[in-house]
Short mmCIF file of C-alpha atoms and ligand atoms in Angstrom, two decimals:
data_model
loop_
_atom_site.label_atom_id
_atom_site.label_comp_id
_atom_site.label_asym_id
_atom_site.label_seq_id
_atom_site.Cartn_x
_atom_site.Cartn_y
_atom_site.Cartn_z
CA UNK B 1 -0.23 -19.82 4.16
CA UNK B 2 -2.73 -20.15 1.59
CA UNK B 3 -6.44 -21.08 3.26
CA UNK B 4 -5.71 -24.78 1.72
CA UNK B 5 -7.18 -26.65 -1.04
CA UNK B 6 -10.45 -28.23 -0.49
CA UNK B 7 -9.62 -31.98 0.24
CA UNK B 8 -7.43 -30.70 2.58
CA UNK B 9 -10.95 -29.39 4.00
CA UNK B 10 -9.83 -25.70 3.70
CA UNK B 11 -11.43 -22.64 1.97
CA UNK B 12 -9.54 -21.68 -0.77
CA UNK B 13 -8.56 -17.78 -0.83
CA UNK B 14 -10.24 -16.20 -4.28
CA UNK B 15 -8.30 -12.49 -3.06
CA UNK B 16 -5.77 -11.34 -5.72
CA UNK B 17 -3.66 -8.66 -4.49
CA UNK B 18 -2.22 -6.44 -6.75
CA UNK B 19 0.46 -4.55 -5.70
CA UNK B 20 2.21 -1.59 -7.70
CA UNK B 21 5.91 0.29 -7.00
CA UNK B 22 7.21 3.58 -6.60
CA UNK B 23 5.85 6.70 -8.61
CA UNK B 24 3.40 4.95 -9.74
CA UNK B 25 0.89 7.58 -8.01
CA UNK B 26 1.31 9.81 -10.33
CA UNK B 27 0.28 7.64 -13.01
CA UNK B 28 -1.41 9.82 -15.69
CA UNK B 29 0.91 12.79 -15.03
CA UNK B 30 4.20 11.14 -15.35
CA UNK B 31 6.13 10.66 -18.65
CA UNK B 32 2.45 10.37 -20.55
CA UNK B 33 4.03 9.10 -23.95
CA UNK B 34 5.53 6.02 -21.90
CA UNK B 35 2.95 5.40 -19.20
CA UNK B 36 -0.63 7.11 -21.25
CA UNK B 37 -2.95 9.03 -19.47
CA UNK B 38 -4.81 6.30 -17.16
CA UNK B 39 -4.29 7.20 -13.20
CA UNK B 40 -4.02 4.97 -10.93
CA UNK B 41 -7.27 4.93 -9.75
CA UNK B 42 -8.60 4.13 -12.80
CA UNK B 43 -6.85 0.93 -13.20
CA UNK B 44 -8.02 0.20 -9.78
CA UNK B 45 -11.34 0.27 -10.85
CA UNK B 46 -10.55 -1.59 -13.87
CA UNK B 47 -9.02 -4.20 -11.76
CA UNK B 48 -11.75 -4.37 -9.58
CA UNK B 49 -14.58 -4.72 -12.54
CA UNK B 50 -12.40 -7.58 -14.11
CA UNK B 51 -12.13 -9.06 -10.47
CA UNK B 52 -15.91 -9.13 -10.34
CA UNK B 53 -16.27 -10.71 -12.92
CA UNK B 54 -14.04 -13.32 -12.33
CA UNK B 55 -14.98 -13.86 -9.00
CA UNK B 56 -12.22 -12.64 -7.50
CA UNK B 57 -11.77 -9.62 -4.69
CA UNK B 58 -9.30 -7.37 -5.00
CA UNK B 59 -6.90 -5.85 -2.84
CA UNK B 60 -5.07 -3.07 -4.65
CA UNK B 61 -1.91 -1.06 -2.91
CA UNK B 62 0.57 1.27 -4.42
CA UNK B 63 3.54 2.47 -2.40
CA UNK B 64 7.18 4.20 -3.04
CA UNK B 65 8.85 2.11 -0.23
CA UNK B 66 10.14 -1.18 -0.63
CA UNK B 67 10.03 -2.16 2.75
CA UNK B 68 5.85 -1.33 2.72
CA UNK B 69 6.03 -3.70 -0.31
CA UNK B 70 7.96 -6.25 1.33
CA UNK B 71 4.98 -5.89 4.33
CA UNK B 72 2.24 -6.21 1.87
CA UNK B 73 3.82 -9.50 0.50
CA UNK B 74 4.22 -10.96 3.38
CA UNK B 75 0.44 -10.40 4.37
CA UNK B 76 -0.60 -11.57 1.00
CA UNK B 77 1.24 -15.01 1.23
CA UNK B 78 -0.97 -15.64 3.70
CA UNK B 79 -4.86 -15.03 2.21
CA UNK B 80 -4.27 -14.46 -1.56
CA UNK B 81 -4.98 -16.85 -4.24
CA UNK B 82 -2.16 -14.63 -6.35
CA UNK B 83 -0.17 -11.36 -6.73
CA UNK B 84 -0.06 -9.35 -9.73
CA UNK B 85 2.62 -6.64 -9.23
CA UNK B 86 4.41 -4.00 -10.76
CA UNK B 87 7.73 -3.62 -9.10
CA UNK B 88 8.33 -0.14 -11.04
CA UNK B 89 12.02 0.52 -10.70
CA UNK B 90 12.47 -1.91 -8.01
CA UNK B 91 11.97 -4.69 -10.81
CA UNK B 92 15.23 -3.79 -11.43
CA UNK B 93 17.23 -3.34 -8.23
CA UNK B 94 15.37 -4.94 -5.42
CA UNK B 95 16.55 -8.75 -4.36
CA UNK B 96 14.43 -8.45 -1.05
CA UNK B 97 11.27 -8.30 -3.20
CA UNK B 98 12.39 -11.36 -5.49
CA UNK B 99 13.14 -13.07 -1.69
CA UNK B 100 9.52 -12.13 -0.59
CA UNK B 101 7.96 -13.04 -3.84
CA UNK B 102 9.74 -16.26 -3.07
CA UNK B 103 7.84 -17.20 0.16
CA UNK B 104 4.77 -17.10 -1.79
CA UNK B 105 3.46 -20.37 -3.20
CA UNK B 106 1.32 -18.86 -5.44
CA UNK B 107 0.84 -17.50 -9.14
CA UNK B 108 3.01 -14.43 -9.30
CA UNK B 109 2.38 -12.22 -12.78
CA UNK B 110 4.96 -9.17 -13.29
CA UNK B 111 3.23 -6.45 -15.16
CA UNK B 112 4.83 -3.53 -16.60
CA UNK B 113 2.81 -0.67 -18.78
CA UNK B 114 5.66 -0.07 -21.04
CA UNK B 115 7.52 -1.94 -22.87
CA UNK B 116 10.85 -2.50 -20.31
CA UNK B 117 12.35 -4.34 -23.38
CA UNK B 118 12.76 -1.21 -25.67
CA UNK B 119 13.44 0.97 -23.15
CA UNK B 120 16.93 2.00 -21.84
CA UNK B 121 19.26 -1.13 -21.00
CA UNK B 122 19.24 -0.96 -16.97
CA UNK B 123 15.21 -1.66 -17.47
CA UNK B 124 16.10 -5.20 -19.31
CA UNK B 125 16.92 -7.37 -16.45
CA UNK B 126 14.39 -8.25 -13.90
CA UNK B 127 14.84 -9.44 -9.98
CA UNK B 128 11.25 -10.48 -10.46
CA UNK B 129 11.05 -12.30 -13.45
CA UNK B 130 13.00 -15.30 -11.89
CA UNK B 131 10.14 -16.11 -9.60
CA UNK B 132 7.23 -14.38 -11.90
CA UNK B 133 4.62 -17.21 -13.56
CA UNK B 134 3.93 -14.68 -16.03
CA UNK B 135 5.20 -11.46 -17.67
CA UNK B 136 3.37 -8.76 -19.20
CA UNK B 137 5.01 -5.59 -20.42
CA UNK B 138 4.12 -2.99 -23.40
CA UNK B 139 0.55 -3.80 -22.73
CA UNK B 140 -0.32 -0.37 -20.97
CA UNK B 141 -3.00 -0.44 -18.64
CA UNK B 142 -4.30 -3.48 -20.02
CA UNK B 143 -1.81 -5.65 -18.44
CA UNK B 144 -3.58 -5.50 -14.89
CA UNK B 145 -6.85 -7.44 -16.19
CA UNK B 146 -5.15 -9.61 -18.54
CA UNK B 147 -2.76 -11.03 -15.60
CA UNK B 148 -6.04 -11.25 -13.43
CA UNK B 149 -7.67 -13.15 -15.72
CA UNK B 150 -4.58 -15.23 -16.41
CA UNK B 151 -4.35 -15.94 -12.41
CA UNK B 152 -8.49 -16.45 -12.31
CA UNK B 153 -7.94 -19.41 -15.00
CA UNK B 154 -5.12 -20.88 -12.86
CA UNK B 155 -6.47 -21.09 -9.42
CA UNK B 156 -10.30 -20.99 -10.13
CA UNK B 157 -11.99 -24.39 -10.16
CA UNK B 158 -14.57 -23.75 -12.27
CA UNK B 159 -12.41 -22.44 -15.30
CA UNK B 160 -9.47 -25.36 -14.83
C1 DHK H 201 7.32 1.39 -14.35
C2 DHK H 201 8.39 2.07 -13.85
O1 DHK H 201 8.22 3.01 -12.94
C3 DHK H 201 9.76 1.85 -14.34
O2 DHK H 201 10.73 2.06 -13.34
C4 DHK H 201 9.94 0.48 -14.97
C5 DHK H 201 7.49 0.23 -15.27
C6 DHK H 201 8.82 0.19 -15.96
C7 DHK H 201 6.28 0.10 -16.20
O3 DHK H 201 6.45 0.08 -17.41
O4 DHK H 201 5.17 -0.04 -15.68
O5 DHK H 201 11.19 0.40 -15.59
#
């Protein structure tokens, strides 16, 4: 569980992980008109600038199993503040990560670089979305920091 909230005498956690789906790796050499030309380690480091800057450390995974993601939850619900994840296609096939997500009793954003919306029809409904706090999709890249900054304002003290 989450380190606990201060009157309760705890620390609270100020880790954000940010998790991201299959193919995803090969960010900046798949489908470049959809996806643009950013790797993934560049929005790694962008994640981790906006993190410093908001205080908050970063944990940043990528995998193309959804059992690894599953794992990764499950260690998160117990030291993160938040998750910002992009399910890729398991968004929209995978009820075990909507039950995971659902352990968590923390903000949850769902970011997607394109815009699922105008996209084929199998990429308009979302496991996710029914637990997500937020959703941000068609933003590109940008997405990442503007969910971390969404999830800084909602658990940081200073910024409440
Ligand atoms: C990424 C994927 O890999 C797709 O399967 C999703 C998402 C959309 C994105 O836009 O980041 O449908």
């Amino acid at each position: 569980m989450n380190a606990g909230t201060p009157a309760e005498g705890g620390r609270r956690s100020r880790t954000a992980w940010v998790l991201n789906g299959p193919n995803l790796n090969l960010l900046g050499k798949r489908q470049p008109a959809i996806y643009g030309h950013e790797t993934l380690a560049d929005v790694e480091a962008e994640c981790r600038r906006t993190g410093a800057e908001l205080g908050l450390e970063i944990v940043f995974r990528q995998s193309n199993a959804e059992h690894q993601i599953i794992d990764w939850i499950h260690e998160a619900r117990e030291t993160a503040c938040g998750i910002v994840i992009n399910p890729a296609a398991y968004t929209h096939t995978s009820v075990a990560i909507l039950d995971a997500l659902n352990t968590c009793e923390f903000p949850i954003f769902e970011v997607h670089i394109s815009n699922v919306h105008k996209r084929e029809p199998f990429r308009h409904h979302s496991y996710v979305s029914a637990v997500a706090t937020g959703v941000i999709a068609g933003f590109g890249t940008q997405g990442y920091p503007l969910a971390l900054q969404r999830l800084a304002r909602l658990t940081g003290e200073a910024t409440r």
